[in-house]
Amino acid sequence: MGYRQFLYLSLLFGTILTPPVAAKHCYYYDLTDTQQCVGILMHCGKEEDCYQGQGIARGISHIISKSCVEATNCGRELSVDYMGVTYKFMTYCCSEELCNASPPGPMQAEPDRNIVAASVGLVLLLSWLL
């Protein structure tokens, strides 16, 4: 196989196996005092990160929330009113796809087996050609 054919084949497989660039997804649910909330998927903006927030108030159960937030607001403590009580609320941010999932919320999906199999096939093919 010539150099030109090898180059075309490499470009073809590289194009097929390269995942499309998409907006970051995070889980969302509004302020709640229950751990049984199942988040829904949402698209975040280019300058946003996923977050999990937790609020505490003396003598009262804590509140939680998940969503997207501007990266500049990560790690800040805020005062949040919920059901007539003021809570100290802290946001904990992460920047990967669906990274704000945690029990009891939905878990992240497994890697796509088709992509893994195609990648292994490409490596084997290229090692055979070289």
mmCIF file of N, CA, C and O in Angstrom, residues 21-67:
data_model
loop_
_atom_site.group_PDB
_atom_site.id
_atom_site.type_symbol
_atom_site.label_atom_id
_atom_site.label_comp_id
_atom_site.label_asym_id
_atom_site.label_seq_id
_atom_site.Cartn_x
_atom_site.Cartn_y
_atom_site.Cartn_z
ATOM 1 N N VAL A 21 -18.549 17.646 18.010
ATOM 2 C CA VAL A 21 -18.495 18.578 19.127
ATOM 3 C C VAL A 21 -19.918 18.982 19.474
ATOM 4 O O VAL A 21 -20.690 19.386 18.608
ATOM 5 N N ALA A 22 -20.269 18.830 20.726
ATOM 6 C CA ALA A 22 -21.627 19.145 21.154
ATOM 7 C C ALA A 22 -21.567 19.972 22.430
ATOM 8 O O ALA A 22 -20.543 20.027 23.106
ATOM 9 N N ALA A 23 -22.693 20.582 22.743
ATOM 10 C CA ALA A 23 -22.782 21.343 23.972
ATOM 11 C C ALA A 23 -22.679 20.401 25.163
ATOM 12 O O ALA A 23 -23.030 19.240 25.079
ATOM 13 N N LYS A 24 -22.157 20.907 26.259
ATOM 14 C CA LYS A 24 -22.062 20.115 27.481
ATOM 15 C C LYS A 24 -23.466 19.897 28.046
ATOM 16 O O LYS A 24 -24.300 20.788 28.025
ATOM 17 N N HIS A 25 -23.702 18.711 28.553
ATOM 18 C CA HIS A 25 -24.967 18.397 29.191
ATOM 19 C C HIS A 25 -24.749 18.233 30.685
ATOM 20 O O HIS A 25 -23.727 17.706 31.114
ATOM 21 N N CYS A 26 -25.718 18.675 31.457
ATOM 22 C CA CYS A 26 -25.690 18.527 32.899
ATOM 23 C C CYS A 26 -27.083 18.110 33.347
ATOM 24 O O CYS A 26 -28.055 18.218 32.599
ATOM 25 N N TYR A 27 -27.174 17.646 34.587
ATOM 26 C CA TYR A 27 -28.479 17.339 35.162
ATOM 27 C C TYR A 27 -29.014 18.570 35.860
ATOM 28 O O TYR A 27 -28.260 19.393 36.376
ATOM 29 N N TYR A 28 -30.346 18.692 35.861
ATOM 30 C CA TYR A 28 -31.004 19.848 36.458
ATOM 31 C C TYR A 28 -32.130 19.401 37.374
ATOM 32 O O TYR A 28 -32.902 18.506 37.024
ATOM 33 N N TYR A 29 -32.170 19.968 38.531
ATOM 34 C CA TYR A 29 -33.390 20.065 39.317
ATOM 35 C C TYR A 29 -33.287 21.261 40.232
ATOM 36 O O TYR A 29 -32.216 21.654 40.657
ATOM 37 N N ASP A 30 -34.444 21.866 40.467
ATOM 38 C CA ASP A 30 -34.522 23.093 41.244
ATOM 39 C C ASP A 30 -34.310 22.781 42.716
ATOM 40 O O ASP A 30 -34.231 21.619 43.124
ATOM 41 N N LEU A 31 -34.246 23.817 43.531
ATOM 42 C CA LEU A 31 -34.058 23.629 44.968
ATOM 43 C C LEU A 31 -35.076 22.650 45.523
ATOM 44 O O LEU A 31 -36.272 22.744 45.232
ATOM 45 N N THR A 32 -34.594 21.705 46.320
ATOM 46 C CA THR A 32 -35.471 20.726 46.949
ATOM 47 C C THR A 32 -34.845 20.271 48.258
ATOM 48 O O THR A 32 -33.640 20.393 48.450
ATOM 49 N N ASP A 33 -35.670 19.730 49.139
ATOM 50 C CA ASP A 33 -35.154 19.193 50.399
ATOM 51 C C ASP A 33 -35.244 17.668 50.425
ATOM 52 O O ASP A 33 -35.112 17.044 51.453
ATOM 53 N N THR A 34 -35.430 17.052 49.266
ATOM 54 C CA THR A 34 -35.486 15.601 49.174
ATOM 55 C C THR A 34 -34.310 15.067 48.369
ATOM 56 O O THR A 34 -33.853 15.708 47.441
ATOM 57 N N GLN A 35 -33.842 13.879 48.725
ATOM 58 C CA GLN A 35 -32.767 13.218 47.988
ATOM 59 C C GLN A 35 -33.319 12.361 46.855
ATOM 60 O O GLN A 35 -32.565 11.775 46.101
ATOM 61 N N GLN A 36 -34.624 12.255 46.732
ATOM 62 C CA GLN A 36 -35.244 11.366 45.758
ATOM 63 C C GLN A 36 -35.512 12.025 44.409
ATOM 64 O O GLN A 36 -36.194 11.470 43.572
ATOM 65 N N CYS A 37 -34.988 13.192 44.172
ATOM 66 C CA CYS A 37 -35.234 13.917 42.928
ATOM 67 C C CYS A 37 -34.376 13.346 41.796
ATOM 68 O O CYS A 37 -33.186 13.143 41.948
ATOM 69 N N VAL A 38 -35.006 13.072 40.657
ATOM 70 C CA VAL A 38 -34.293 12.600 39.470
ATOM 71 C C VAL A 38 -34.095 13.799 38.551
ATOM 72 O O VAL A 38 -35.045 14.452 38.160
ATOM 73 N N GLY A 39 -32.862 14.081 38.219
ATOM 74 C CA GLY A 39 -32.558 15.236 37.386
ATOM 75 C C GLY A 39 -32.962 15.019 35.939
ATOM 76 O O GLY A 39 -33.050 13.900 35.457
ATOM 77 N N ILE A 40 -33.215 16.119 35.244
ATOM 78 C CA ILE A 40 -33.485 16.070 33.808
ATOM 79 C C ILE A 40 -32.267 16.651 33.083
ATOM 80 O O ILE A 40 -31.528 17.459 33.646
ATOM 81 N N LEU A 41 -32.047 16.213 31.849
ATOM 82 C CA LEU A 41 -30.902 16.701 31.078
ATOM 83 C C LEU A 41 -31.138 18.125 30.610
ATOM 84 O O LEU A 41 -32.243 18.484 30.222
ATOM 85 N N MET A 42 -30.080 18.908 30.609
ATOM 86 C CA MET A 42 -30.156 20.258 30.058
ATOM 87 C C MET A 42 -28.844 20.561 29.345
ATOM 88 O O MET A 42 -27.816 19.946 29.613
ATOM 89 N N HIS A 43 -28.892 21.496 28.399
ATOM 90 C CA HIS A 43 -27.706 21.952 27.669
ATOM 91 C C HIS A 43 -27.152 23.177 28.392
ATOM 92 O O HIS A 43 -27.902 24.070 28.744
ATOM 93 N N CYS A 44 -25.844 23.191 28.570
ATOM 94 C CA CYS A 44 -25.202 24.342 29.206
ATOM 95 C C CYS A 44 -24.564 25.228 28.146
ATOM 96 O O CYS A 44 -24.222 24.769 27.063
ATOM 97 N N GLY A 45 -24.377 26.473 28.498
ATOM 98 C CA GLY A 45 -23.712 27.412 27.614
ATOM 99 C C GLY A 45 -22.216 27.142 27.549
ATOM 100 O O GLY A 45 -21.655 26.398 28.348
ATOM 101 N N LYS A 46 -21.572 27.771 26.576
ATOM 102 C CA LYS A 46 -20.147 27.563 26.341
ATOM 103 C C LYS A 46 -19.294 27.942 27.555
ATOM 104 O O LYS A 46 -18.290 27.308 27.833
ATOM 105 N N GLU A 47 -19.695 28.946 28.287
ATOM 106 C CA GLU A 47 -18.919 29.438 29.436
ATOM 107 C C GLU A 47 -19.443 28.892 30.760
ATOM 108 O O GLU A 47 -19.100 29.422 31.815
ATOM 109 N N GLU A 48 -20.267 27.842 30.721
ATOM 110 C CA GLU A 48 -20.868 27.320 31.941
ATOM 111 C C GLU A 48 -20.304 25.950 32.309
ATOM 112 O O GLU A 48 -19.846 25.203 31.453
ATOM 113 N N ASP A 49 -20.364 25.639 33.593
ATOM 114 C CA ASP A 49 -20.003 24.338 34.126
ATOM 115 C C ASP A 49 -21.228 23.727 34.785
ATOM 116 O O ASP A 49 -22.179 24.437 35.148
ATOM 117 N N CYS A 50 -21.200 22.413 34.976
ATOM 118 C CA CYS A 50 -22.235 21.745 35.758
ATOM 119 C C CYS A 50 -21.964 22.052 37.230
ATOM 120 O O CYS A 50 -20.829 22.290 37.621
ATOM 121 N N TYR A 51 -23.024 22.050 38.040
ATOM 122 C CA TYR A 51 -22.798 22.194 39.472
ATOM 123 C C TYR A 51 -23.792 21.358 40.251
ATOM 124 O O TYR A 51 -24.862 20.997 39.766
ATOM 125 N N GLN A 52 -23.385 21.036 41.467
ATOM 126 C CA GLN A 52 -24.263 20.517 42.495
ATOM 127 C C GLN A 52 -24.187 21.521 43.624
ATOM 128 O O GLN A 52 -23.089 21.908 44.024
ATOM 129 N N GLY A 53 -25.323 21.952 44.103
ATOM 130 C CA GLY A 53 -25.326 22.908 45.193
ATOM 131 C C GLY A 53 -25.965 22.311 46.426
ATOM 132 O O GLY A 53 -26.866 21.479 46.335
ATOM 133 N N GLN A 54 -25.468 22.729 47.587
ATOM 134 C CA GLN A 54 -26.030 22.255 48.842
ATOM 135 C C GLN A 54 -26.154 23.438 49.781
ATOM 136 O O GLN A 54 -25.228 24.241 49.912
ATOM 137 N N GLY A 55 -27.314 23.525 50.424
ATOM 138 C CA GLY A 55 -27.556 24.586 51.389
ATOM 139 C C GLY A 55 -27.842 24.017 52.758
ATOM 140 O O GLY A 55 -28.480 22.967 52.876
ATOM 141 N N ILE A 56 -27.346 24.705 53.770
ATOM 142 C CA ILE A 56 -27.595 24.261 55.139
ATOM 143 C C ILE A 56 -28.134 25.424 55.961
ATOM 144 O O ILE A 56 -27.832 26.589 55.700
ATOM 145 N N ALA A 57 -28.974 25.075 56.919
ATOM 146 C CA ALA A 57 -29.486 26.036 57.892
ATOM 147 C C ALA A 57 -29.546 25.303 59.232
ATOM 148 O O ALA A 57 -29.877 24.115 59.286
ATOM 149 N N ARG A 58 -29.234 26.005 60.287
ATOM 150 C CA ARG A 58 -29.147 25.397 61.609
ATOM 151 C C ARG A 58 -30.470 24.725 62.006
ATOM 152 O O ARG A 58 -31.528 25.328 61.948
ATOM 153 N N GLY A 59 -30.372 23.435 62.372
ATOM 154 C CA GLY A 59 -31.526 22.708 62.888
ATOM 155 C C GLY A 59 -32.527 22.253 61.845
ATOM 156 O O GLY A 59 -33.585 21.739 62.193
ATOM 157 N N ILE A 60 -32.217 22.441 60.564
ATOM 158 C CA ILE A 60 -33.152 22.080 59.490
ATOM 159 C C ILE A 60 -32.410 21.204 58.489
ATOM 160 O O ILE A 60 -31.205 21.373 58.277
ATOM 161 N N SER A 61 -33.143 20.274 57.845
ATOM 162 C CA SER A 61 -32.495 19.439 56.835
ATOM 163 C C SER A 61 -31.953 20.312 55.710
ATOM 164 O O SER A 61 -32.437 21.414 55.472
ATOM 165 N N HIS A 62 -30.969 19.807 55.008
ATOM 166 C CA HIS A 62 -30.320 20.597 53.966
ATOM 167 C C HIS A 62 -31.141 20.584 52.672
ATOM 168 O O HIS A 62 -32.031 19.762 52.492
ATOM 169 N N ILE A 63 -30.827 21.518 51.790
ATOM 170 C CA ILE A 63 -31.449 21.592 50.468
ATOM 171 C C ILE A 63 -30.376 21.339 49.420
ATOM 172 O O ILE A 63 -29.184 21.527 49.677
ATOM 173 N N ILE A 64 -30.804 20.890 48.243
ATOM 174 C CA ILE A 64 -29.870 20.618 47.154
ATOM 175 C C ILE A 64 -30.441 21.134 45.844
ATOM 176 O O ILE A 64 -31.644 21.363 45.716
ATOM 177 N N SER A 65 -29.560 21.290 44.867
ATOM 178 C CA SER A 65 -29.947 21.736 43.535
ATOM 179 C C SER A 65 -28.844 21.315 42.566
ATOM 180 O O SER A 65 -27.687 21.169 42.958
ATOM 181 N N LYS A 66 -29.212 21.107 41.295
ATOM 182 C CA LYS A 66 -28.246 20.813 40.234
ATOM 183 C C LYS A 66 -28.619 21.637 39.012
ATOM 184 O O LYS A 66 -29.787 21.844 38.736
ATOM 185 N N SER A 67 -27.601 22.072 38.266
ATOM 186 C CA SER A 67 -27.870 22.837 37.054
ATOM 187 C C SER A 67 -26.545 23.216 36.399
ATOM 188 O O SER A 67 -25.521 22.606 36.646
#
